[in-house]
Short mmCIF file of C-alpha atoms in Angstrom, two decimals:
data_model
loop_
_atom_site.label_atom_id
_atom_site.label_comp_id
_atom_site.label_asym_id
_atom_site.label_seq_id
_atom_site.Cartn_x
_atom_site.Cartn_y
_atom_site.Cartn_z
CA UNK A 1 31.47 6.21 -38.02
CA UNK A 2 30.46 8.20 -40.96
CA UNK A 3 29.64 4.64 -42.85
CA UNK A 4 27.61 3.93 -40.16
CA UNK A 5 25.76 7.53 -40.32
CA UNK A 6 25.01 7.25 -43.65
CA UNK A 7 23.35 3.58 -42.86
CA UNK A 8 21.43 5.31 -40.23
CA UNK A 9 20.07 7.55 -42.99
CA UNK A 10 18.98 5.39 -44.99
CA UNK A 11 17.63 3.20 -42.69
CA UNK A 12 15.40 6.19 -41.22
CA UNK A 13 14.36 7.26 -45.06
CA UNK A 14 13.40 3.35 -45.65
CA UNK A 15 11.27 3.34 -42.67
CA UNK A 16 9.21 6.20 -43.14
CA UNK A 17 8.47 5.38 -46.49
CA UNK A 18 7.65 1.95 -45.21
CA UNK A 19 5.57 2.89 -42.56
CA UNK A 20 3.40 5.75 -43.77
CA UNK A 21 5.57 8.74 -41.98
CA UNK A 22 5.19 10.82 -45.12
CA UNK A 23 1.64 10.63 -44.85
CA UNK A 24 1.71 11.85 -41.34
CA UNK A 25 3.71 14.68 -42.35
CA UNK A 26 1.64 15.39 -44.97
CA UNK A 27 -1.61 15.39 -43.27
CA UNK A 28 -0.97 17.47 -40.62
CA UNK A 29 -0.43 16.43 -36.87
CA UNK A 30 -2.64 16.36 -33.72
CA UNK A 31 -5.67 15.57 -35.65
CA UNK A 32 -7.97 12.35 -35.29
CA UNK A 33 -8.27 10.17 -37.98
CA UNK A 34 -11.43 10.04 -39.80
CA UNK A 35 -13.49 7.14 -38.78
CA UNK A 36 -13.12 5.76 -42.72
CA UNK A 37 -9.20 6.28 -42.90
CA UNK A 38 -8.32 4.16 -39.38
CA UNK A 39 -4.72 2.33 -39.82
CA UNK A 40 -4.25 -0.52 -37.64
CA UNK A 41 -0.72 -1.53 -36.04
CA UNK A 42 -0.22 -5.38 -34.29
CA UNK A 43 0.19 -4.94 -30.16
CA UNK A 44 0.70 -7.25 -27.37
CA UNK A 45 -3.25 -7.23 -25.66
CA UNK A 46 -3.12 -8.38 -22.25
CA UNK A 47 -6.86 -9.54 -21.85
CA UNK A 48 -7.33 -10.23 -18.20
CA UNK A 49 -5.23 -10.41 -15.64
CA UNK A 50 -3.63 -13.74 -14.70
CA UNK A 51 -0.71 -16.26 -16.45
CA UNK A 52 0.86 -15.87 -19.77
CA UNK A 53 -2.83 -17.70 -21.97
CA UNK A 54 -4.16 -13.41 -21.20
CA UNK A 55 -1.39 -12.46 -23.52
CA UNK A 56 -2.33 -11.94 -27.41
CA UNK A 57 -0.94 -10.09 -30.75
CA UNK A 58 -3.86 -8.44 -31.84
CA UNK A 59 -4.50 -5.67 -34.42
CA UNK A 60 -5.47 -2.20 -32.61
CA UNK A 61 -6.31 1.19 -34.17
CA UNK A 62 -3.25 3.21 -34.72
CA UNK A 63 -2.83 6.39 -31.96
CA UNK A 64 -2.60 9.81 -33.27
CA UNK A 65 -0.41 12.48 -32.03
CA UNK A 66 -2.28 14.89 -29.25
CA UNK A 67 -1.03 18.21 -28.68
CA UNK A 68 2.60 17.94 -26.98
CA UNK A 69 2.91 14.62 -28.24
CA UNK A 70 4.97 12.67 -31.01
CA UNK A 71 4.12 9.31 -32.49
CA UNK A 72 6.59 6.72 -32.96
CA UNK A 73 7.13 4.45 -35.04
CA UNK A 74 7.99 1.28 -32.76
CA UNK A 75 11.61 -0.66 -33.19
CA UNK A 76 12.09 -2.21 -29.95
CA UNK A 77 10.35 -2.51 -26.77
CA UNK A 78 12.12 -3.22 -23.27
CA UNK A 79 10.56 -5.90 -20.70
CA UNK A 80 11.09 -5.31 -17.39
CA UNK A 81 9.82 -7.30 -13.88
CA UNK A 82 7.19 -4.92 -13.55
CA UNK A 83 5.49 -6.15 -16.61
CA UNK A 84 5.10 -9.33 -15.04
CA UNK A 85 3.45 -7.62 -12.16
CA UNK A 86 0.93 -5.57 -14.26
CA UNK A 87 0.28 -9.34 -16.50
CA UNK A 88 -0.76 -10.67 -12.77
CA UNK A 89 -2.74 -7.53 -11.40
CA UNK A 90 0.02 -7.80 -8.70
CA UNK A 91 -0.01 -3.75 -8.15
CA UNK A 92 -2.14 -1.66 -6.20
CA UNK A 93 -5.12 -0.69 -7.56
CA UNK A 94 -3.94 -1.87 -11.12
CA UNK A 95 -5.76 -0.10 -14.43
CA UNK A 96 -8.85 -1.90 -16.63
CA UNK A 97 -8.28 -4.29 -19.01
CA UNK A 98 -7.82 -5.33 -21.88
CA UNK A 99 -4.60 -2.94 -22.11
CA UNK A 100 -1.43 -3.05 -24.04
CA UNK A 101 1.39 -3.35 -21.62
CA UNK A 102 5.05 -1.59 -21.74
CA UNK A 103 6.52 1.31 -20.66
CA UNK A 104 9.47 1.79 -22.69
CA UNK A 105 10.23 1.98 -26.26
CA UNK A 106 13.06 3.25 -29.16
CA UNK A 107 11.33 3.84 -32.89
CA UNK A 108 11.41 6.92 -34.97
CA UNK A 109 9.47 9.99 -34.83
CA UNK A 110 6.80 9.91 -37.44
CA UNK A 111 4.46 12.63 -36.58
CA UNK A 112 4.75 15.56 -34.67
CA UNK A 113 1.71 17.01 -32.50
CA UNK A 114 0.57 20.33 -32.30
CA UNK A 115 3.08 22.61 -30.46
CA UNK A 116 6.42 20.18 -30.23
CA UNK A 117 9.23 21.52 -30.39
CA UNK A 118 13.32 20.23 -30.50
CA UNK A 119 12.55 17.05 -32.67
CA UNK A 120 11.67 16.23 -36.34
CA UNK A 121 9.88 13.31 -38.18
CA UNK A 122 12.83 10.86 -38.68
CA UNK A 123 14.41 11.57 -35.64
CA UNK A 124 15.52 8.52 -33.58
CA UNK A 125 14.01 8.06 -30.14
CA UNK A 126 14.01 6.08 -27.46
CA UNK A 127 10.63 7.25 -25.05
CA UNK A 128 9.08 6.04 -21.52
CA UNK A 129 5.30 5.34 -22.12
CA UNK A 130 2.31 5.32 -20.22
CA UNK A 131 0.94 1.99 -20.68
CA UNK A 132 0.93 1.37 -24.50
CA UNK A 133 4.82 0.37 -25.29
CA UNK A 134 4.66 -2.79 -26.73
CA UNK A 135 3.10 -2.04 -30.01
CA UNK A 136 4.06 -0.98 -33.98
CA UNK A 137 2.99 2.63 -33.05
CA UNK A 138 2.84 4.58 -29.70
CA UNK A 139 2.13 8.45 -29.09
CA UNK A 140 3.75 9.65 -25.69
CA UNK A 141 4.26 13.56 -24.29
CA UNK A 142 7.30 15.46 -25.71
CA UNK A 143 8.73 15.35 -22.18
CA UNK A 144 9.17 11.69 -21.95
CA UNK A 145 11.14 11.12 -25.29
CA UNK A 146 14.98 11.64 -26.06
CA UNK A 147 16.93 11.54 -29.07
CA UNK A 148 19.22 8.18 -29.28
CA UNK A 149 23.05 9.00 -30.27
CA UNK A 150 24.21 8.10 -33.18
CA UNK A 151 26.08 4.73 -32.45
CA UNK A 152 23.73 3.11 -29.98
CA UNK A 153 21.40 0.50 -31.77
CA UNK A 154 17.36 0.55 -31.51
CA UNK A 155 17.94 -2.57 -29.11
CA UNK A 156 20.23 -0.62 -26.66
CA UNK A 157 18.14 1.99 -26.49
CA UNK A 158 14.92 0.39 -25.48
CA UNK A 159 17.00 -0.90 -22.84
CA UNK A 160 18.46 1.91 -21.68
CA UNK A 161 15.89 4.49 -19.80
CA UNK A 162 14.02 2.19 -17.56
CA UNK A 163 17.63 0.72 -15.98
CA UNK A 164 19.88 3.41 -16.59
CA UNK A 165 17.29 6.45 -14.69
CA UNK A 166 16.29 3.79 -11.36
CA UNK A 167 20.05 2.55 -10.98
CA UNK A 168 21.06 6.43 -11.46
CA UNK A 169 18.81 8.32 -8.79
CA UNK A 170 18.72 5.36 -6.40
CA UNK A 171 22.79 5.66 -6.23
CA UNK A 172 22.87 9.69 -6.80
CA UNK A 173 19.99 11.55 -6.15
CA UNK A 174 18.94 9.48 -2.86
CA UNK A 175 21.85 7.42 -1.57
CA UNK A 176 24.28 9.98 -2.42
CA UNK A 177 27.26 7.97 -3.81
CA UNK A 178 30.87 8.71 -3.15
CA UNK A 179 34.41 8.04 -3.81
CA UNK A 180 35.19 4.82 -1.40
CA UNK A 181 31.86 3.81 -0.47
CA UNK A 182 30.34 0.51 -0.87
CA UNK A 183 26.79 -0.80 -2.75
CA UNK A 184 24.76 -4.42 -1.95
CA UNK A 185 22.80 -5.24 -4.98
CA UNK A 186 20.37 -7.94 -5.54
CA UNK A 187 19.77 -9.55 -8.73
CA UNK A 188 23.44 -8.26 -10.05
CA UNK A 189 22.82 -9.82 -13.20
CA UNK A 190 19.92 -8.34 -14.12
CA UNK A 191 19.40 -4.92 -16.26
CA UNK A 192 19.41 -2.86 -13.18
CA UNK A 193 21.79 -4.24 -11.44
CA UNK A 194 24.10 -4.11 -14.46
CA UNK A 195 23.51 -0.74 -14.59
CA UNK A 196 24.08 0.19 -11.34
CA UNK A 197 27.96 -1.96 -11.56
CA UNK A 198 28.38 0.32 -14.67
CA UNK A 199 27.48 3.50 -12.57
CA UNK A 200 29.21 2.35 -9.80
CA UNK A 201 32.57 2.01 -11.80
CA UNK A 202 32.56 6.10 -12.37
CA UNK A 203 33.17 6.56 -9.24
CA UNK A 204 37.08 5.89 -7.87
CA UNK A 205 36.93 3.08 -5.43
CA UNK A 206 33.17 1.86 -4.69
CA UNK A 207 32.89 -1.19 -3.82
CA UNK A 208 30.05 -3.24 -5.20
CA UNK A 209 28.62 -6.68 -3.27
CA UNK A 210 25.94 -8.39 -5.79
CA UNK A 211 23.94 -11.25 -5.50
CA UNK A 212 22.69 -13.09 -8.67
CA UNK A 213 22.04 -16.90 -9.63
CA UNK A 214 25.17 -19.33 -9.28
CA UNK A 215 25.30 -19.99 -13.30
CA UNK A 216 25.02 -16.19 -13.76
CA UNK A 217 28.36 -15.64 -11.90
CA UNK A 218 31.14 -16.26 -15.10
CA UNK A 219 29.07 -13.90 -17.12
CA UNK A 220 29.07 -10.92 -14.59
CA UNK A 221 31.81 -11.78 -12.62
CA UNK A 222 34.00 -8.71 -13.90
CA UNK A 223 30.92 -6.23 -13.16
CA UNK A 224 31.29 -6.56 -9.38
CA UNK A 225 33.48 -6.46 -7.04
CA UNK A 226 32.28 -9.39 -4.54
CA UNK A 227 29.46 -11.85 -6.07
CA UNK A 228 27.50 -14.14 -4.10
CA UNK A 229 24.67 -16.78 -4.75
CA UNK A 230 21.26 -15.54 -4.16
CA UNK A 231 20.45 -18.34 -2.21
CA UNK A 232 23.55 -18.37 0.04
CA UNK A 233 23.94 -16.36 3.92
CA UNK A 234 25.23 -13.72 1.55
CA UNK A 235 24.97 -11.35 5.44
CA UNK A 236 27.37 -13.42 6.58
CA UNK A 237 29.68 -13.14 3.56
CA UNK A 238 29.11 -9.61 3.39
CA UNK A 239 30.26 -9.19 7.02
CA UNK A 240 32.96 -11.39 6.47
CA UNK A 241 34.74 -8.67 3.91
CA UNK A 242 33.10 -5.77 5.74
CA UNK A 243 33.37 -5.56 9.30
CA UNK A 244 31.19 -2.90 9.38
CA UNK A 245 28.75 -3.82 6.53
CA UNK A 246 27.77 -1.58 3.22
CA UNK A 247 27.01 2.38 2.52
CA UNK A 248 23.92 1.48 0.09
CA UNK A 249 21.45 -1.11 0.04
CA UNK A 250 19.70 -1.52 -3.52
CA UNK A 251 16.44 -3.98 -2.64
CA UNK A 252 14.10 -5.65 -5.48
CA UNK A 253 13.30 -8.33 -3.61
CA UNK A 254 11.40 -7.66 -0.36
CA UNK A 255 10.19 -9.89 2.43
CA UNK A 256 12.91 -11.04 4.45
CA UNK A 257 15.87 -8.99 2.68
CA UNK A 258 14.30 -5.68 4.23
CA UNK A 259 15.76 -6.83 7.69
CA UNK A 260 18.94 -8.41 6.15
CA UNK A 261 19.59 -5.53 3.92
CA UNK A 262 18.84 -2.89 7.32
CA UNK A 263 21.17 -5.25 9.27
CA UNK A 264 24.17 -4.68 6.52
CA UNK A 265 23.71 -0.64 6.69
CA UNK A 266 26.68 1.26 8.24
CA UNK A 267 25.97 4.20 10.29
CA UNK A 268 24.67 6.75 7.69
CA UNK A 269 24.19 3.95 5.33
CA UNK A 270 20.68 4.22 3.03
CA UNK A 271 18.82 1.24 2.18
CA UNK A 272 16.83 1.91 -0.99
CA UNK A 273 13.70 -0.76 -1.75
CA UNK A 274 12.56 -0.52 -5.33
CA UNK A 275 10.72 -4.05 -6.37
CA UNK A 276 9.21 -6.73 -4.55
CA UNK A 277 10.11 -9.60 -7.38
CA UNK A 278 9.80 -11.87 -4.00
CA UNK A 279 5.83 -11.33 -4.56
CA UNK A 280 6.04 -13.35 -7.47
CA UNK A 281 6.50 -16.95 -7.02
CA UNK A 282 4.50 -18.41 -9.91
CA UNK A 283 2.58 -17.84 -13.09
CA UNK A 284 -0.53 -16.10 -11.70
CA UNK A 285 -0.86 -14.15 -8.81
CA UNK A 286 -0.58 -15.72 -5.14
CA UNK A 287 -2.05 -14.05 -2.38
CA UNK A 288 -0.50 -16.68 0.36
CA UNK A 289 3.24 -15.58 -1.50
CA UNK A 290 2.03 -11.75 -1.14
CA UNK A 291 1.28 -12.01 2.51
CA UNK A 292 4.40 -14.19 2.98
CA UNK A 293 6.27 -11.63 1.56
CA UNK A 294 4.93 -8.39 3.50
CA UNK A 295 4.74 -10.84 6.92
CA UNK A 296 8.80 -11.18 6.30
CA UNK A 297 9.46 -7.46 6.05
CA UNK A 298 11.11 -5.90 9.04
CA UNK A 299 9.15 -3.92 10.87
CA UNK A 300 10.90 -0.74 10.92
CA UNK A 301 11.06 1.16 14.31
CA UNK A 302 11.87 5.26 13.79
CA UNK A 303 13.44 5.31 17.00
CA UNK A 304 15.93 2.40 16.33
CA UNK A 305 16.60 4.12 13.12
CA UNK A 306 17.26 7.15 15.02
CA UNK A 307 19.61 5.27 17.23
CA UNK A 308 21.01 3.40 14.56
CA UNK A 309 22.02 6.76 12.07
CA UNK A 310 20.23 4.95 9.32
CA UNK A 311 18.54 5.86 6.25
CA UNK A 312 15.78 4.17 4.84
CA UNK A 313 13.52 5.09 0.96
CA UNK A 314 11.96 3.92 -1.54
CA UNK A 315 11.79 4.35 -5.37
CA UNK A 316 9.34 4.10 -8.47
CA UNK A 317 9.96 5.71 -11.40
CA UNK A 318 6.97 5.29 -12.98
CA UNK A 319 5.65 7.03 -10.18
CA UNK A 320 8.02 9.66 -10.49
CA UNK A 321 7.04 10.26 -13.82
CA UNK A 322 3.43 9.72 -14.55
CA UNK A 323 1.92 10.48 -11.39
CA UNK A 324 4.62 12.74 -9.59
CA UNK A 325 5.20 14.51 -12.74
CA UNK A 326 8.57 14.57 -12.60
CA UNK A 327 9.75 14.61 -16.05
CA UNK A 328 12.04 17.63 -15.57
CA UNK A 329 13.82 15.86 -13.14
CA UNK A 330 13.97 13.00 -15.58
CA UNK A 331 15.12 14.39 -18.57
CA UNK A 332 18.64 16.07 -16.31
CA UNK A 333 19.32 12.78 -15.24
CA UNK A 334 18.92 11.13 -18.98
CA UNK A 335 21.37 13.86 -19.77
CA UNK A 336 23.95 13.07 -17.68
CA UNK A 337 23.25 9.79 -18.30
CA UNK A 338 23.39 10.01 -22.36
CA UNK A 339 27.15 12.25 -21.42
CA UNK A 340 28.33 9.29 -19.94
CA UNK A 341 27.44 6.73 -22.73
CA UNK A 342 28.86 9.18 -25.02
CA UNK A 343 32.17 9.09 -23.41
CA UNK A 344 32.08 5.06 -23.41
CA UNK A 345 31.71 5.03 -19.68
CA UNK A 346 28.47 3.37 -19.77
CA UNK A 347 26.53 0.72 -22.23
CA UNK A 348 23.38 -1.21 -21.62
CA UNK A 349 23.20 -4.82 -21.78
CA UNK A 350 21.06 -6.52 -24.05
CA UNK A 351 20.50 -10.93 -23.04
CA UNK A 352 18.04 -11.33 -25.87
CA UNK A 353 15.80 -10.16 -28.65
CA UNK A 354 12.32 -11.66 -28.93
CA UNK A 355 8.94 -11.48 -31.34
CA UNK A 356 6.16 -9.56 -30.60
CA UNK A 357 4.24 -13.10 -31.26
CA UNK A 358 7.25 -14.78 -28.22
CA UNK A 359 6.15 -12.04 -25.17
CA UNK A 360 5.09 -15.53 -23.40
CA UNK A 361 8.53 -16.69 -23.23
CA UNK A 362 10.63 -13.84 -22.72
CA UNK A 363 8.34 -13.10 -19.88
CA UNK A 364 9.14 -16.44 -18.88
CA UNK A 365 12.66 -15.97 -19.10
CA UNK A 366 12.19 -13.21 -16.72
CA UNK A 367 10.39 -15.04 -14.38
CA UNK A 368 12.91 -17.87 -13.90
CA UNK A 369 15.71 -15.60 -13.28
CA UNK A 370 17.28 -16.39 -16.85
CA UNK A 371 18.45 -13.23 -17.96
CA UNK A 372 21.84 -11.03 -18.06
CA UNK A 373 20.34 -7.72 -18.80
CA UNK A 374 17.85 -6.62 -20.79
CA UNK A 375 14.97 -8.71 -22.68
CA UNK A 376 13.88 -6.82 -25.25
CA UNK A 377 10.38 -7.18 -27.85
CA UNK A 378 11.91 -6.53 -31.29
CA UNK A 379 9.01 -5.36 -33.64
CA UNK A 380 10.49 -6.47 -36.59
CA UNK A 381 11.91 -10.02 -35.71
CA UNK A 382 10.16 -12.72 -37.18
CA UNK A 383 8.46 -14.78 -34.52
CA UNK A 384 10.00 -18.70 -34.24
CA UNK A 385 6.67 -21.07 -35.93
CA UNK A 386 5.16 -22.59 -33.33
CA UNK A 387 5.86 -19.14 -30.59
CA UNK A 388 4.08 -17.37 -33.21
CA UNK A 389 1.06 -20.22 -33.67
CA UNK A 390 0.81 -20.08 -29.30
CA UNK A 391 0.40 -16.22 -29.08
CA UNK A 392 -1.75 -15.44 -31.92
CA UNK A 393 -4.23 -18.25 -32.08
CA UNK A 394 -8.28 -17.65 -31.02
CA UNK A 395 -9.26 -17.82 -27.61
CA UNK A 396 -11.41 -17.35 -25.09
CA UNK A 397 -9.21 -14.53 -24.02
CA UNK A 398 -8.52 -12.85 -27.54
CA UNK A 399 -12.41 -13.36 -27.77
CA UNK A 400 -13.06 -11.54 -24.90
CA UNK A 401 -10.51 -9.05 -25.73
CA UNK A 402 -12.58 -8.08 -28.83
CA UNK A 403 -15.79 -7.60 -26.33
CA UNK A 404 -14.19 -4.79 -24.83
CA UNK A 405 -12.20 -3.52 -27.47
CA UNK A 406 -14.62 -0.66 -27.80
CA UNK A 407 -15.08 -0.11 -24.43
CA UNK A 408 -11.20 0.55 -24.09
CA UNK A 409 -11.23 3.57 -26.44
CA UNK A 410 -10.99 6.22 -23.74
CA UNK A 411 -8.13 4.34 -21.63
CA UNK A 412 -5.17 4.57 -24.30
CA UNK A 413 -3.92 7.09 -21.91
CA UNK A 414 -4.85 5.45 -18.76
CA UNK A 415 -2.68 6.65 -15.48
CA UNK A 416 0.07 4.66 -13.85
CA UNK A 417 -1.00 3.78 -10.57
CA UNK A 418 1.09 1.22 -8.26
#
């Protein structure tokens, strides 16, 4: 351990030499930099919405530290399934581009803005971001950023806030989990469902019903305690175990698993819908599969509810954060969260590390269901040849990017909206 500390060390003394974090000291923080002494960073530029040809490593001008802010130096970026739905302009009332996608990120502190207090430049982070994540450089509110413990990797901890916070409120702060109860969740092999199997084995005796991809199954099948194929009557199965059916419902899916899940519910059970991944079918977005998908949902009658004793919610924490402004709330939960990696209860899973300059295919990877846990954008890895000739050549796109770069000036801190 203390071998490893004193790699950390260097490491974070190397990388702020490196990367100009001694002139940010230096200078002063929370100032603009003069128009004559701009730095630029590479970031992923999504140009337009649509498939993976509006994605592009460009050069940007590098972010300063605002008041209440710190800037980070960028070491890993997490992907999630709602990247894919930003890429498509499958939210509601999704921001302008171009835009530089991401919401998560792990790096070390290299400036400090004016007024932050509880961290110092060379501190390693791992931070939710508004927009802006997958980039060398990002600047993000004090609130959002937490100190990474000292034997979890850069990699682990860009893929820990995003999974670890949903699978962690959905299970304790709205369903309310207990010794002896029992969770359904979808997509068990992804990094929120791995999460929530971790979270779930705290707790004496839950058991936990997933659903994942039939050549996911050897991989995960020591996560869960029942594991189904997502294309299979997995109701029936269910029901075939449990009489009675399950406590919690955890839903990314949507469409016609709102009625199945609300069918499994016990009495007092809570069924929890936080995705829609059935909404996305193919590269670009498809209207007919959105109205598919919304014509399949149960239509939920209060009254039958009522009848029924049943709970149902939904969950974005995104939402929660940047437009609820619950990052209080947030930072108890990474707490307790950060206690229980500490005591080697929980550890996020990490499927695969990818090039800034290979977004298209790890996003693909994601698309097809490919992944056990957590794709991450390493900043540092050297891009594979011809990834790297795909996502950086000139396009129509990455020309049309540059038309607008100046007009994007005022939207680095654009607000989450889904």
């Amino acid at each position: 351990m203390a071998k490893e500390g004193a790699q950390r060390a260097e490491e974070t003394e190397q990388m702020i030499e490196k990367e100009g974090g001694r002139e940010a000291a230096e200078g002063g923080a929370g100032g603009s930099l003069r128009a004559g002494d701009a730095k630029e960073m590479r970031a992923v530029v999504l140009s337009a919405f649509g498939g993976l040809n509006k994605l592009r490593v460009s050069k940007k001008a590098m972010p300063e530290p605002q008041e209440g802010e710190l800037k980070i130096r960028v070491k890993a970026c997490g992907l999630n399934f709602i990247d894919l739905m930003v890429r498509q302009g499958n939210i509601d009332n999704p921001p302008k581009t171009p835009l530089v996608p991401g919401f998560e990120c792990s790096g070390i502190v290299e400036a400090l803005g004016d007024s932050v207090k509880g961290f110092e430049i060379g501190d390693r982070v791992m931070a939710f971001v508004n927009y802006n994540a997958w980039a060398e450089v990002v600047c993000t509110p004090v609130e959002f950023v937490y100190k990474i413990p000292d034997d979890m990797n850069f990699s682990e901890a860009a893929a820990f806030p995003m999974n670890f916070v949903t699978a962690y409120m959905m299970l304790f702060e709205v369903a309310n989990l207990r010794e002896g109860m029992s969770v359904l969740v979808h997509s068990a092999g992804g990094g929120v469902g791995q999460a929530v199997a971790q979270l779930c084995s705290t707790i004496p005796n839950v058991t936990v019903f997933g659903t994942a991809s039939s050549f996911k199954h050897e991989a995960i099948k020591n996560s869960v305690t029942h594991l189904f194929d997502r294309n299979a009557d997995y109701v029936q199965e269910v029901k075939r175990i449990s009489t009675d059916g399950v406590d919690i419902v955890l839903d990314c899916l949507c469409g016609e698993n709102t009625g199945k899940g609300l069918s499994l519910l016990k009495p007092l059970g809570t069924y929890i819908l936080y995705g829609s991944s059935n909404m996305v079918t193919g590269e670009t977005k498809s209207f007919f599969s959105f109205a598919k998908s919304w014509w399949q949902v149960e239509k939920v009658n209060p009254i039958k509810l009522y009848e029924e004793n049943k709970v149902i919610a939904g969950f974005s924490l995104l939402n929660l954060l940047f437009k609820q402004n619950r990052g209080g709330l947030i930072k108890g939960v990474m707490d307790k969260l950060l206690n229980l990696y500490n005591s080697k209860k929980i550890k996020p899973v990490v499927d695969s590390l990818w090039a800034l300059e290979e977004v298209k295919e790890a996003m693909q990877r994601i698309h097809d269901r490919g992944n056990i846990g957590k794709l991450i954008l390493d900043v540092e890895k050297a891009p594979t040849p011809l990834m790297a000739n795909d996502s950086t050549e000139t396009s129509e796109a990455g020309e049309e990017e540059e038309d607008h770069e100046g007009d994007n000036e005022n939207k680095e801190r654009m607000p989450f909206i889904q």
